[in-house]
Each structure stands twice: as C-alpha cells, then as structure tokens.
XYZ file of C-alpha atoms in Angstrom:
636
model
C -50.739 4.657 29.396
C -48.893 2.349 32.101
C -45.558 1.574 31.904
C -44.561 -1.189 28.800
C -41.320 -3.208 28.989
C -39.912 -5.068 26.022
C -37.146 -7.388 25.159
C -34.651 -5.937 22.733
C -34.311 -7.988 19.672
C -31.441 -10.706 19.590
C -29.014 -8.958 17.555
C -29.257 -5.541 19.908
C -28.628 -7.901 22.934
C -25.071 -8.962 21.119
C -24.716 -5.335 20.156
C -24.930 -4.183 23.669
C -22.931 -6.812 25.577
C -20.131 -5.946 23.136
C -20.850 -2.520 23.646
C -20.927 -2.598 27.615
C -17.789 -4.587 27.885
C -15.882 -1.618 26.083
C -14.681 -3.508 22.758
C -13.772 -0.186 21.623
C -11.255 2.281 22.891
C -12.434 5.134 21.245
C -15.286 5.810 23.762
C -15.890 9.310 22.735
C -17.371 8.870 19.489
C -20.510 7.958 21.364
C -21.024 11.868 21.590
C -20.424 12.378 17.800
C -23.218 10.064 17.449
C -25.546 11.441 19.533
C -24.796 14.671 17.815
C -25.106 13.596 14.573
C -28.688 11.533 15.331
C -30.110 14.880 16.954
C -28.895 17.101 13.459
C -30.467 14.301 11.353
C -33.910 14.921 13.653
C -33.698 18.640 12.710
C -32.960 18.226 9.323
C -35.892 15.823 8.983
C -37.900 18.270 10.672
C -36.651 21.253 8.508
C -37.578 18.933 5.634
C -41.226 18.425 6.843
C -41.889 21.798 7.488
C -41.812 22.709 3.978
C -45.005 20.731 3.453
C -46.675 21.146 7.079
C -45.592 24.134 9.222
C -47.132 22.944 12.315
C -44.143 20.832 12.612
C -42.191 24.193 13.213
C -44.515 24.974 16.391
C -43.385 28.706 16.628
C -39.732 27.753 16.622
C -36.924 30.646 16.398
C -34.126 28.345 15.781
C -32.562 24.850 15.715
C -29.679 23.885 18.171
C -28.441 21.047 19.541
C -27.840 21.892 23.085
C -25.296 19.355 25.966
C -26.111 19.325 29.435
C -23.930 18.569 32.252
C -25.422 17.814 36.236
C -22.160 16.933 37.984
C -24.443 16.786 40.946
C -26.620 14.230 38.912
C -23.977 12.478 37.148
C -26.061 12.733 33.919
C -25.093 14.300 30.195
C -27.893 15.411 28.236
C -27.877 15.962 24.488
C -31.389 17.835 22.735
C -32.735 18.673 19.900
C -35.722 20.464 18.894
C -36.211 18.414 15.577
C -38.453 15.804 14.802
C -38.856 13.403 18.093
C -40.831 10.139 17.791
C -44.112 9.058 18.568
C -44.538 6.316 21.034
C -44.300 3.593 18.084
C -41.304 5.052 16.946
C -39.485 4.792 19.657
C -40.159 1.487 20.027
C -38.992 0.390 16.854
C -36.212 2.758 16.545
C -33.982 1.923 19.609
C -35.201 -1.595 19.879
C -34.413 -2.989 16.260
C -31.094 -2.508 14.434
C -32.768 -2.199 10.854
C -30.328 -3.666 8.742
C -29.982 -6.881 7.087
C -26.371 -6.834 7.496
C -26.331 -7.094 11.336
C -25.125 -10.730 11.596
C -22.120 -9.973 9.687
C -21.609 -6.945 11.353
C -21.779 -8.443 14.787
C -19.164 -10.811 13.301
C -17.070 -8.544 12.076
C -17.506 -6.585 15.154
C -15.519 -9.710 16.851
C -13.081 -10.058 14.733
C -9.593 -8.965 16.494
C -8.694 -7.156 13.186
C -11.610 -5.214 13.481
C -12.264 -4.720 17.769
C -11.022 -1.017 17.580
C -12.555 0.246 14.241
C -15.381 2.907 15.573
C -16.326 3.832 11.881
C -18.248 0.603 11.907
C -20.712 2.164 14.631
C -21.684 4.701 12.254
C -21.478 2.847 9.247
C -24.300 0.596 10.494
C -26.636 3.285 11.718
C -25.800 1.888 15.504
C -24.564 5.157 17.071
C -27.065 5.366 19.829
C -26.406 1.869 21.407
C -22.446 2.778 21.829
C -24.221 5.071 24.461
C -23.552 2.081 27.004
C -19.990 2.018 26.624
C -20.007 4.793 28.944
C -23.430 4.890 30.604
C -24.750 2.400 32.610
C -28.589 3.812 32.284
C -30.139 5.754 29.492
C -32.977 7.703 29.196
C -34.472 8.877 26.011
C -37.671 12.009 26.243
C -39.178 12.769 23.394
C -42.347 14.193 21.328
C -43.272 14.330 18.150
C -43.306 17.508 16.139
C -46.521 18.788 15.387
C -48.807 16.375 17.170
C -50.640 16.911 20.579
C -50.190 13.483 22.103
C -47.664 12.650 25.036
C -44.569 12.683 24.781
C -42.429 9.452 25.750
C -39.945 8.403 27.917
C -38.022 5.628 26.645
C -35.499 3.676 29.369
C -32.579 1.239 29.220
C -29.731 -0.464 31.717
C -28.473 -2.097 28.805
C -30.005 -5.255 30.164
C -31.713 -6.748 27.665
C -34.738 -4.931 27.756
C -36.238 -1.313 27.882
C -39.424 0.295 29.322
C -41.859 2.952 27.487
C -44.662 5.067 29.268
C -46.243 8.439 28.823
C -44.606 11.963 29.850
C -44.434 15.368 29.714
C -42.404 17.295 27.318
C -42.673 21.370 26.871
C -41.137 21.335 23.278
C -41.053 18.947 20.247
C -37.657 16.789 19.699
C -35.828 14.389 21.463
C -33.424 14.865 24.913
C -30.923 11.967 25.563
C -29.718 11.668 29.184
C -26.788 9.223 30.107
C -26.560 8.411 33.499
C -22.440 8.142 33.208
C -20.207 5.426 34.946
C -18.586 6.081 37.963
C -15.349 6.031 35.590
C -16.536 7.807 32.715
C -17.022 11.370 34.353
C -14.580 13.202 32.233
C -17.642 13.781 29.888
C -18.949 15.810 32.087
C -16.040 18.558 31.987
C -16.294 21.264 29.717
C -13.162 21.051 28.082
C -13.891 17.368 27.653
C -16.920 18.254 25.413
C -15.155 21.258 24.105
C -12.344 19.078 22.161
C -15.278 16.079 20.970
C -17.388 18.534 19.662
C -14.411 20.299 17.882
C -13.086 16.825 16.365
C -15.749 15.261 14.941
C -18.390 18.001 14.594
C -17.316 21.242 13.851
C -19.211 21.301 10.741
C -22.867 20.330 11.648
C -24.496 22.970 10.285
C -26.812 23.703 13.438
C -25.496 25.217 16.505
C -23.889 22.492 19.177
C -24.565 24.945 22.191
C -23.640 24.481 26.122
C -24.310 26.636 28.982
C -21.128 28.002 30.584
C -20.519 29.722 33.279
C -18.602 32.907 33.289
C -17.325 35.992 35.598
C -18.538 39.375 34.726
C -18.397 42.595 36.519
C -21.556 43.087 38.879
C -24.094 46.243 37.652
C -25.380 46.757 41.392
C -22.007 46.685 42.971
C -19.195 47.971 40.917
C -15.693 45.959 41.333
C -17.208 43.005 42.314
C -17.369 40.069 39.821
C -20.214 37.762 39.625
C -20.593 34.637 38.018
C -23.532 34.420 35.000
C -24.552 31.304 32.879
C -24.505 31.652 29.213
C -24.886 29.720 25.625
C -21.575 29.360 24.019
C -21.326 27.763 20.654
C -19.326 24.986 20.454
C -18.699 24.066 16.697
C -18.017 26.536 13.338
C -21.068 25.466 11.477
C -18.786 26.418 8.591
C -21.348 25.345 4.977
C -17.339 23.786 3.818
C -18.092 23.109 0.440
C -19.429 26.424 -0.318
C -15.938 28.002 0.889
C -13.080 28.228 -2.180
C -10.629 25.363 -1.934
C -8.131 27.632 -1.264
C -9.387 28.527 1.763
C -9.635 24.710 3.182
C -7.039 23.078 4.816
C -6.191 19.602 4.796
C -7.037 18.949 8.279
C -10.394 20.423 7.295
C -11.257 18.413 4.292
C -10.036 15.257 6.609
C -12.415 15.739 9.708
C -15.337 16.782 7.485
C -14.834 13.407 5.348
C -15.143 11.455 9.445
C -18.183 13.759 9.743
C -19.839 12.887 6.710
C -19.115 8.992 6.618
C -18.795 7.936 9.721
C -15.065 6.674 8.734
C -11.984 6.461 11.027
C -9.604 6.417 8.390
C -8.819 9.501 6.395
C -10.088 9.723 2.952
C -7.631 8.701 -0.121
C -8.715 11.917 -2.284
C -10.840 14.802 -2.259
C -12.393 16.402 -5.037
C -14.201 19.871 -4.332
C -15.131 22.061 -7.070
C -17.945 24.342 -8.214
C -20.198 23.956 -11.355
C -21.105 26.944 -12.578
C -23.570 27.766 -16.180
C -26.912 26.853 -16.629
C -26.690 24.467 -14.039
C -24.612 25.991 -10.395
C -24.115 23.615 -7.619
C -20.767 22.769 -5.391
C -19.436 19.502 -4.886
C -17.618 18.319 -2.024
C -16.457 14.690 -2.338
C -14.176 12.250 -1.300
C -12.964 9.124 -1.918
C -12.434 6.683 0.467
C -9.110 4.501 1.650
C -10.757 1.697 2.713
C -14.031 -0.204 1.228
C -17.095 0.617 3.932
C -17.572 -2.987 5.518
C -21.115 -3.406 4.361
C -20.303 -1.838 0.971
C -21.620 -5.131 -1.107
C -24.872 -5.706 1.617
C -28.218 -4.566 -1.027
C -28.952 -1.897 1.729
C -25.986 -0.515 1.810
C -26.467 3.367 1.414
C -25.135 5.110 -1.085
C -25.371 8.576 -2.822
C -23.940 11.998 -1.528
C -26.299 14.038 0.977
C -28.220 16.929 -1.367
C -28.613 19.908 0.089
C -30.397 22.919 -1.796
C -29.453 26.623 -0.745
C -27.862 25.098 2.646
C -31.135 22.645 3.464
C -30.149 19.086 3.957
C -33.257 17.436 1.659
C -31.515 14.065 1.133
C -28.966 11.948 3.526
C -28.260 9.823 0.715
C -29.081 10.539 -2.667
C -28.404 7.528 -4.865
C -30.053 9.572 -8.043
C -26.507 11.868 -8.064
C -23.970 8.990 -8.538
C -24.457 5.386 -10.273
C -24.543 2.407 -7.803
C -20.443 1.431 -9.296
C -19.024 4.900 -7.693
C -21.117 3.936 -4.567
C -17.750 4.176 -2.116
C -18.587 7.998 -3.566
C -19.389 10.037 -0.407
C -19.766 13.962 0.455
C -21.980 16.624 -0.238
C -23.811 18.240 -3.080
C -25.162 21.800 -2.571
C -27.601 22.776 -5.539
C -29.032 26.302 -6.324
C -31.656 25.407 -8.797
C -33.526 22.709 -7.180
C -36.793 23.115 -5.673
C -36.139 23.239 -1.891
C -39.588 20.841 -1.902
C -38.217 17.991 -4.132
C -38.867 14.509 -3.166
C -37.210 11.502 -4.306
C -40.041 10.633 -7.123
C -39.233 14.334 -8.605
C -35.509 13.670 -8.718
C -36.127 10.272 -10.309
C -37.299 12.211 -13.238
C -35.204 15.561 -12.742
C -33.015 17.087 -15.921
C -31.250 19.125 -13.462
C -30.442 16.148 -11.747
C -29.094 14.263 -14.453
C -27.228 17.197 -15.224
C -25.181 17.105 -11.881
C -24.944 13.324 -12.100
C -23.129 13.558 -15.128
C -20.802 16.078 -14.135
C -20.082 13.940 -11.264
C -19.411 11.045 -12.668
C -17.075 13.220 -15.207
C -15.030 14.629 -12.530
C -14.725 11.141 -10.749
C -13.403 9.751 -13.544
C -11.353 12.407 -14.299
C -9.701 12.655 -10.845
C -9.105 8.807 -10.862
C -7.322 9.150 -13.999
C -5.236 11.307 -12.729
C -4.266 9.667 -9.760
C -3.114 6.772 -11.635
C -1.224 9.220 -13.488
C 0.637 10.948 -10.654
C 0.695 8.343 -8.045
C 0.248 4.648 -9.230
C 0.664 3.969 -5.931
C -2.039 5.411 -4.250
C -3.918 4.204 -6.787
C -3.171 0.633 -6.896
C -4.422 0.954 -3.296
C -7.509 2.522 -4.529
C -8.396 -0.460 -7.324
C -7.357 -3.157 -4.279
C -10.605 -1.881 -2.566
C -12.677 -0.894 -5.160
C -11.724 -1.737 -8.509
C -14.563 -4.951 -8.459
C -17.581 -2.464 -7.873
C -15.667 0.431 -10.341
C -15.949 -2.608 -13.220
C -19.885 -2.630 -12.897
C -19.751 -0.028 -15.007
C -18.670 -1.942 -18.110
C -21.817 -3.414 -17.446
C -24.400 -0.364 -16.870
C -22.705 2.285 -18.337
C -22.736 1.648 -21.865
C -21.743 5.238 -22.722
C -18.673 5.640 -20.170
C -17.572 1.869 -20.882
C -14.229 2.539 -22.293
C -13.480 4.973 -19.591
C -13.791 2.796 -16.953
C -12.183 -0.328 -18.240
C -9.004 2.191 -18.627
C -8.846 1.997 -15.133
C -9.260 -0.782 -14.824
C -5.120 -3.308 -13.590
C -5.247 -6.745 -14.271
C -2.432 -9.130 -14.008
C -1.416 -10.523 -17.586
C 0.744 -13.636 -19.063
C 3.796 -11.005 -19.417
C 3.519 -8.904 -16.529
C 6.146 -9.533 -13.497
C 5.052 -10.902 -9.705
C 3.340 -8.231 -7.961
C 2.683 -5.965 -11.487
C -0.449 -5.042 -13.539
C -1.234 -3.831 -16.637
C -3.927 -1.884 -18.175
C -6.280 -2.375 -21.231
C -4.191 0.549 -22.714
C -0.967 -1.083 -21.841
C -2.199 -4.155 -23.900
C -3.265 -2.587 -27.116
C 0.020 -0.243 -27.057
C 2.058 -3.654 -26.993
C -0.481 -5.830 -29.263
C 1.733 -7.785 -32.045
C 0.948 -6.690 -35.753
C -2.121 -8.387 -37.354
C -3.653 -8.866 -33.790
C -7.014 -8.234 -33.700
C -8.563 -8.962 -30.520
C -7.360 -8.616 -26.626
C -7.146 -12.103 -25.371
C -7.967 -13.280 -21.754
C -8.217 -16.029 -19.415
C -10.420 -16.445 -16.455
C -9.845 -18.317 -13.145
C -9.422 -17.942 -9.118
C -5.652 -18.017 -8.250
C -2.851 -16.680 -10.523
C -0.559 -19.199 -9.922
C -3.067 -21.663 -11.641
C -3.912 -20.137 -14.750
C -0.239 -19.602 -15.539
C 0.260 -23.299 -15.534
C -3.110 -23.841 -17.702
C -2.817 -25.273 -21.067
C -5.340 -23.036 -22.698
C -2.354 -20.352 -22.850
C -0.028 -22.856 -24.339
C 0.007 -21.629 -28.262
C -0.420 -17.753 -26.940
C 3.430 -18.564 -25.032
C 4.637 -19.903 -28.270
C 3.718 -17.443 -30.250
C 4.349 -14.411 -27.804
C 0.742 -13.092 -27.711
C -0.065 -11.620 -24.162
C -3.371 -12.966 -22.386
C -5.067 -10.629 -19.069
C -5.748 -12.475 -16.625
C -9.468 -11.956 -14.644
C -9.479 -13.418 -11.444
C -13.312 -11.941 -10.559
C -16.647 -14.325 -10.901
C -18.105 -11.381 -12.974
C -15.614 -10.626 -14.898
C -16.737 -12.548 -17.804
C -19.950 -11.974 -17.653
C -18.882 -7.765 -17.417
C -16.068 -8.316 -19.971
C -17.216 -10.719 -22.764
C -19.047 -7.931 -24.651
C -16.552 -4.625 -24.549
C -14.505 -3.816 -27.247
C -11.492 -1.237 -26.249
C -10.057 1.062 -29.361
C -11.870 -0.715 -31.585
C -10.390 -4.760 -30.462
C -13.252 -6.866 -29.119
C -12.210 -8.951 -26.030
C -11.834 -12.618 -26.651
C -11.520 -15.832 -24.091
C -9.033 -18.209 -24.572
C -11.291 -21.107 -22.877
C -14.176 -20.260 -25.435
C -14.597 -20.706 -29.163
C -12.371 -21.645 -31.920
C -8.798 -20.100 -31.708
C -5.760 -20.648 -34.593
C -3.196 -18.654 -34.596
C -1.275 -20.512 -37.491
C -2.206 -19.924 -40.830
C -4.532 -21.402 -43.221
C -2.611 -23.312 -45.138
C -1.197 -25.129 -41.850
C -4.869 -26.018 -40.992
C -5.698 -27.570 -44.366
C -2.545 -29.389 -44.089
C -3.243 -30.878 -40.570
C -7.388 -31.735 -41.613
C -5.689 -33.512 -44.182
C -3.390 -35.810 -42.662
C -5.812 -36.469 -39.781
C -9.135 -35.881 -40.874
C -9.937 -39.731 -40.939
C -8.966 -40.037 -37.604
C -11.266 -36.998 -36.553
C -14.010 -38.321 -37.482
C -13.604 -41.413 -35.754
C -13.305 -39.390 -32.521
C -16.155 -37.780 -33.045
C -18.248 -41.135 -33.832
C -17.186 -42.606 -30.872
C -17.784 -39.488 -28.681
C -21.139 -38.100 -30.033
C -22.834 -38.875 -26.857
C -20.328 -36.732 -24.909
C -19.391 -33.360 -26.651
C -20.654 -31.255 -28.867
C -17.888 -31.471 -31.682
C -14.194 -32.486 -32.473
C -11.692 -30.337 -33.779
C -8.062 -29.949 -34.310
C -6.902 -26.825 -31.747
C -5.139 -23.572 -32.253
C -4.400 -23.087 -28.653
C -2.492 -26.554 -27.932
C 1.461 -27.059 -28.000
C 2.399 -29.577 -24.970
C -1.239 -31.026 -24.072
C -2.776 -33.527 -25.773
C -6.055 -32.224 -25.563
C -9.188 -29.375 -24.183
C -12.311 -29.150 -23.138
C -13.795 -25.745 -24.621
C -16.934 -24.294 -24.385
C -18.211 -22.061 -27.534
C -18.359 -18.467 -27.757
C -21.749 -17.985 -25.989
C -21.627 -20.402 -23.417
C -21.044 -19.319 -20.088
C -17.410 -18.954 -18.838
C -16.307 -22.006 -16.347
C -16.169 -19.489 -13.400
C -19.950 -17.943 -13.757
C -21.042 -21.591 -14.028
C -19.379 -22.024 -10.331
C -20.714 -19.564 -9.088
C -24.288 -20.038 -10.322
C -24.481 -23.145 -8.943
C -23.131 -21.908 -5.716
C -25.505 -19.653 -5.197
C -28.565 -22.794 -6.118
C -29.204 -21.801 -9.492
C -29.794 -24.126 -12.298
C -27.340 -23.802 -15.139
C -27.697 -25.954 -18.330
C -25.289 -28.899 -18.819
C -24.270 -27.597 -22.556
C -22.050 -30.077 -24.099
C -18.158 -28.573 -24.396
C -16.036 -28.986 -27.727
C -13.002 -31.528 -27.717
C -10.016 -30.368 -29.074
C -7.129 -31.807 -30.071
C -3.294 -31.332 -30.096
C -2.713 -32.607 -33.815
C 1.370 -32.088 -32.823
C 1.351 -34.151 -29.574
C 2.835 -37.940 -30.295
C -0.028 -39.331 -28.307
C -2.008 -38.027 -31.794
C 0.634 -39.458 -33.885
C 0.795 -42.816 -32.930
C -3.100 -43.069 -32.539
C -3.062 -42.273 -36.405
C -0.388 -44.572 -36.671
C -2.541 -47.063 -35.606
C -5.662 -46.624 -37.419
C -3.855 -46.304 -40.462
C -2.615 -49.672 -39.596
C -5.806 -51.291 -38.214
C -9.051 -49.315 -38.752
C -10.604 -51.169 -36.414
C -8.417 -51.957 -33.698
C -10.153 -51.840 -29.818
C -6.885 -50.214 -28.416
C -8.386 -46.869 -30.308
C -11.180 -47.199 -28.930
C -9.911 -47.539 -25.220
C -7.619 -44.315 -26.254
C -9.876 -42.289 -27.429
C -11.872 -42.602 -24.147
C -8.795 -42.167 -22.554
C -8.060 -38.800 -24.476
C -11.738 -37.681 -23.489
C -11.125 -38.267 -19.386
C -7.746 -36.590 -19.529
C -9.632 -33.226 -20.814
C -12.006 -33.665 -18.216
C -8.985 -33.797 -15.595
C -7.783 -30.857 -17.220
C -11.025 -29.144 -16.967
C -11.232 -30.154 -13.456
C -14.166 -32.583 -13.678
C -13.946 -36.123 -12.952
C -13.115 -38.702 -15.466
C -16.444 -39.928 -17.140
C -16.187 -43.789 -15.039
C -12.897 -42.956 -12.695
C -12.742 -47.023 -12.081
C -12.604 -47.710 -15.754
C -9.895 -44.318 -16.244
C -7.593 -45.807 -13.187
C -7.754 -49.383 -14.617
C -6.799 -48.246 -17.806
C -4.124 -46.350 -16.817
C -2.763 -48.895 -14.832
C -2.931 -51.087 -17.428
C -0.870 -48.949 -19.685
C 1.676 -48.295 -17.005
C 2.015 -51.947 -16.467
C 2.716 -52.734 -20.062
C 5.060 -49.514 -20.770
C 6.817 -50.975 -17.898
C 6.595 -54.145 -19.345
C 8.396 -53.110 -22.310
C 11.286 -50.735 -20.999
C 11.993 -53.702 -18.581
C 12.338 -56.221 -21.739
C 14.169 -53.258 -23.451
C 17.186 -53.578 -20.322
C-alpha cells in the first residue's frame, strides 16, 4: 500500500505546538513514557497470550531494549509486545482519546500549571511529549500474531503524519527519535542510565541497552578488546511483594511516580499483605494532590491487578468504589485465575473479598492520620474530602465511617477551624435530638443568615455545608443514632409547647388573615421557631429540595418544580406587633393589606429572589420612608 498522509486531529495540533515549544522543563520524562507505553504493549501481549499463543510467536523473553546511533542522531526504544495494525496506528497516535482534552489543553496553559509533567501521563499523552526533544519521529511496528505488514508510522510534528507498509522481523513496536541538535545528551549512556533509574526501576520487564565494554582478548593474551553487551538497566524489583521493612521511603516514593504518572510525592502509603482464605498484597498510596481530570466520567480509576506477577488489569475499578477513586497502586492476587476478564471479576467473591479489605484498610489508615497528624490530613480532605462524601451516598453499610471523616466548618467553630460529626454529638446540649445544618456557597454569608437566628440564642451549634451535593448526600444519614436536620427546611421550635399555644393564641386571628391574603403565593403560614431579629422566612418543607440543589439543577438545564415555600413569621418582631395592633383596631384596614405584601417581598429578599412586583415593593417603601420621615420631622 502507497504512502497515506493525514492531518492530526485539532486538539493533537495544540498538544504538539505546546509540546515543540518546550512548555515543560522536565524534558526527560518523555523517556519514562516511552518506557512505560512499550511495558503496557507487553503486558497486553502477555495478557493475550493466555487465550491465543500465536501472539507469543516463539518468544524467549520480553525486554524493552534503548538504542543509541550517535552517528545517526537517533534513540530507539522497542518492545516485543503487542504492536498495532495499520488501523491502529492511525487512531492511536493521531487522536488523543479523551473527552477531557479541552480542559486539559487549558490547563496545560495555565502559568500555575506550565511545569507540571504528571499531567502528560495523567492524560494518556506520553508519546506526543516525544517532540519536545525530537524534531522527527518514527514509529515501526507489527502486530503480534498476524502475517500482514508491518507499519511505519512518521511525524515532524507538523500537523500531520504519513503511514505506509514495511518490513518488520519481530512483532512489537520500535520508536526512533531523530533528536535536536540540542537535545543529544539522550544519547549518552549515563544520561539514560540515571532516567531509567528515576522513574523506572520497577517495570517489571527488563529495560536493556547494549554497552560496550573492555575485556581481555582470547587470541592474544594481554591485549584488551572492546565487546558489546546487554546490560540491564532497571531492578525489576515485584515491590509490593517485598516486606515493608525492607522498602525505603525513597522507594515507596518513585514507585508511587511510576505507577501514577504524578510529580508530586504521595501523602501516604499503605502496603500490607492479606493473608487466610483469601492471600493477596497491597501496595497503595494516597495521593497529595487531586489528579486534574479526577471529576472528568473517564477518568480512570482502580489499582492495576496483577495475579502471580502478571499485569491482567491497568485499572481495575471492581477493587475500590468510584469515592476512593484518588486510590492508586497495585494489587497482587494469588487465587485469581490468571485468565479473568473484566465480566468474571464483575461477578467474582474473591474479588469482593479484596475490595472490602481495601476499603477497610483505607479507612482505617485515614482515620489514623487524622489522628496523628490533623495536619496532613486537613490537606488530604482539601483535595478530596468532596469525592470521599459520595460514600454517604453509595455506601450504605460504611456510611457512618465515612461521614467521621468527614471537617466541616460549624456556627461555633473559630476562622480557619473544622469540626467533625463526632465533635458535634460529643458537644450536643441535653434533650437535643438531631444534628442541625445549614447549606450555602460562602461562609461569610451563612453566618449572617437569619435561618440561624434562634439556634445563636439558644446556643445550639449548626455545620455548615458549603458543597451543591451536600444536601442531597446528607439529608438522609443519621450519625450515633441523631438524624441530620436543615435549618432552611421544615418546621423548627425550639421553645416549648406551652410558649407556642400562647403565641397561636394571641395572634392566631392575624395568621389567618396572612394566609387569606397570600394563598396564591405560599404554601402555608406559620409562626417560626427559628426567628429572633427578622421579621420573617421563606422555608421550604422537609422533602423539598435544598435552595442550593435547586441552583444547581437549573444550571446544569434541568427542570425543577416551582413548589410553593412556607412563610414564617417572627411573632416577637414589633413589625408583628403593631400589624396586630392594627387589625385589632380595624379588621379591615388597606394598610394590612399593603403590609402583609410587604412582609411577603422582604422574605423573598431574604431568600434572594426578587420582590413579587419590585415597582410596587420600591414605591411602597418609599412611601413608608416618606411618611416615617414625615413624622420624626413633626416630632422635632
């Protein structure tokens, strides 16, 4: 077949002109890449050869094998996994696959973000960064197992690549960069030495490289002669098999880069080994900083699953639920079939069985680091503690667990301090029953909001929820027994009820006339529980939707029903008073009318909705301005 040219897709084009003008200064991760792309081909081939050996065509043993022509100017890097087919190569080093791209190309602008190289790996880009040091690449590779050519795939980083037919002795995939005049220190041993020994010591197949060494001649003793030979480059050390003991910090550290494609070091690692009727080892960490496409749908999550050593899974979401997602490492199981596929896991007791004692041990961990270093671990819940509370949600059975660590900020807690669902109940006044909250977008608003006005009075301490879901996650837990309660829904009275009869009888009248005049409006009248300096609320009832879900419903073009909010009333405020003073007086007197219209569009202020006719509200309160003036000016 002739030579084909294509166009890269848009978003490569961006990709590579960022690439090629060097936005990063870490220009020797594009090695680690290529390295890690060419063990990924083997271990999809190992994979597939479980179910069709011709994909193993004879072969004696993987490697991953770097080239060097000085003469050339090139660096190689092969594999003798999987390779591509024609097809394949098209679509793989054409397309970035990932529906996150636009906001990763924006991100990858960002100044805060310009010298970040995790996010290469973290959106599956590795082999473009290629081009920050090569100014041509070519890619030769053939399919394992089938007969057809093998394909040379070619790029200046231009904007466009060719394909055509080749030849290729052995299956897998060889990657030659034609380096930049500038960029030849990648072609020095000791150069490729010190990559391979950062960031991939612990690929499990050999990283070799010919070398060239002196040795004494056989023909003609005392002389030396020089001989070419495979060394070895990285450990290929299985880490999470080894005791913990024998791991050292660094260790754990470049293993968590290797494994996540993350330039920062993890925040905590937790290796162990399960041992009983189920055995596996566990080597996971937990990150510092959220992944940047951590809340994008195809974000991948799940530890890699190995069985006896085999890589059978790069990410296995079946081990770990989707709110431990930031999760990452490795999980090496002896009793799994080294043949499973991803329907048999889905369906696995052995599987559920390491899930759980994963999640366990998570938990358990994170527990104790907000034990022993609050801290640490008030930098952990900055990052993740939105995706940890999904699990109030999904996990029925761990619910109570997770809300414990769970911070929030809270009516009585000082600037800059959280507290804890625990925290709450250990402080809750006698004859409380439920934990009381408040939701809402910036702190310093919902401390001045007049839903918390009674709770103040009467000391009772309100958490604050400053998430969209958190509602919606919340509104249904109970912790130690005490159901969780919002103080912008339902009825609340915190008096007694002798108080309440007391008030329904002075003003009952008076009630009902409100809620004549405003039957069109709300849903009911009532006296409230929650009122000390306001005159009056706009509440929704216990199963309506909380104010900030409705936002962000209809933010996001969904329809949510207009259901008609409860007015309630300050029965202490003096506005009240003199309005009864009045009908008492004159039943029928159109001032009370005009008021209580008045006292509806102030609660819609308060709610932050405009009034129900704003010309009608702002001649009105002109009006009453005018004659208040009116009367302290007659008063003088």
């Amino acid at each position: 077949m002739a030579v084909e040219k294509f166009e890269f897709k848009t978003e490569v084009k961006q990709l590579l002109d960022l690439m090629i003008h060097s936005l990063y200064s870490h220009k020797e991760v594009f090695l680690r890449e290529l390295i890690s792309n060419a063990s990924d081909a083997i271990d999809r081939a190992r994979y597939e050869s479980l179910q069709d050996s011709a994909v193993l065509e004879n072969e004696t043993g993987w490697k991953i094998k770097i080239s060097v022509d000085k003469d050339a100017n090139t660096l190689t890097v092969s594999d003798n996994g999987l390779g591509m087919t024609r097809v394949e190569a098209v679509e793989a080093l054409g397309t970035i696959a990932h529906s996150g791209t636009k906001g990763f190309l924006e991100a990858l602008q960002a100044r805060e973000v310009k010298d970040n190289p995790e996010l290469i790996g973290q959106f599956g880009v590795g082999f473009y960064s290629s081009f920050m040091v090569a100014d041509r690449i070519t890619v030769l590779t053939r399919r394992a197992g089938q007969k057809e050519s093998a394909v040379r795939w070619e790029s200046t980083g231009d904007g466009a690549f060719t394909v055509e037919d080749a030849e290729k002795a052995g299956k897998g995939t060889d990657v030659i960069l034609h380096l930049k005049d500038e960029e030849k220190e990648y072609l020095e041993s000791w150069e490729i030495r010190r990559i391979v020994k950062k960031y991939s010591d612990f690929i499990e197949h050999p990283i070799v490289m010919d070398v060239e060494r002196e040795q004494e001649s056989e023909l003609a003793k005392g002389q030396k002669v020089k001989i070419k030979e495979e060394e070895t480059l990285n450990s290929m050390k299985a880490i999470w098999l080894k005791d913990k003991s024998a791991v050292t910090d660094e260790e754990y550290k470049e293993f968590y880069k290797h494994v996540s494609h993350d330039f920062f070091e993890p925040l905590k690692v937790i290796h162990y080994k399960a041992e009983g009727t189920t055995e596996f080892s566990a080597l996971l960490f937990v990150p510092s900083k959220a992944p940047f496409n951590i809340l994008y749908k195809d974000y991948k999550a799940g530890p890699t699953l190995y069985v006896k050593r085999v890589q059978i899974m790069d990410h296995c979401e079946d081990l770990i639920p989707p709110y431990l997602r930031f999760v990452r490492g490795v999980i090496d199981s002896a009793d799994l079939p080294l043949n499973v596929s991803r329907e048999i896991l889905q369906n696995n007791r052995l599987v559920e069985t390491i899930k759980t004692s994963v999640i366990k041990k998570v938990i358990e961990v994170l527990n104790e680091l907000k034990k022993d270093d609050y801290g640490k671990y008030r930098e952990f819940h900055s990052e993740f503690g939105r995706i940890l509370k999904e699990g109030i949600h999904y996990d029925f059975q761990r619910r109570e667990a997770i809300a414990d660590l769970l911070l929030f900020p809270s009516t009585k807690t000082e600037e800059n301090k959280l507290t804890t669902f625990q925290e709450y109940v250990d402080n809750m006044k006698d004859g409380q029953d439920e934990i009381y909250y408040i939701t809402g977008t910036s702190l310093k608003d919902v401390l001045k909001s007049p839903y918390l006005e009674a709770f103040r009075e009467k000391d009772y301490e309100v958490l604050i929820f400053l998430d969209e879901i958190d509602d919606f996650v919340m509104n249904t837990l109970e912790f130690k027994g005490k159901k969780l309660k919002s103080v912008l829904k339902g009825d609340i009275n915190l008096g007694t009820p002798e108080e309440k009869e007391k008030e329904e009888k002075k003003y009952g009248k008076l009630l009902e006339l409100i809620k004549d005049r405003l039957k069109e409006d709300v849903k009911d009248v009532r006296f409230s529980g929650r009122l000390t300096d306001s005159p009056c609320v706009l509440v929704g009832e216990e199963d309506d939707l909380d104010p900030q879900m409705e936002k962000l419903l209809k933010a996001m073009g969904q329809e949510v029903p207009e259901n008609k909010k409860v007015l309630e009333i300050n029965q202490n405020h003096p506005l009240l008073v003199a309005m009864n003073n009045l009908f008492e007086k004159d039943k029928k007197n159109e001032a009370l009318k005009e008021y209580i219209e008045l006292l509806y569009d102030q609660a819609l202020v308060l709610k932050g909705s405009p009034p129900k006719d704003p010309a009608a509200f702002s001649k009105m309160i002109a009006r009453l301005m005018v004659e208040s003036a009116s009367t302290k000016g007659a008063e003088g």
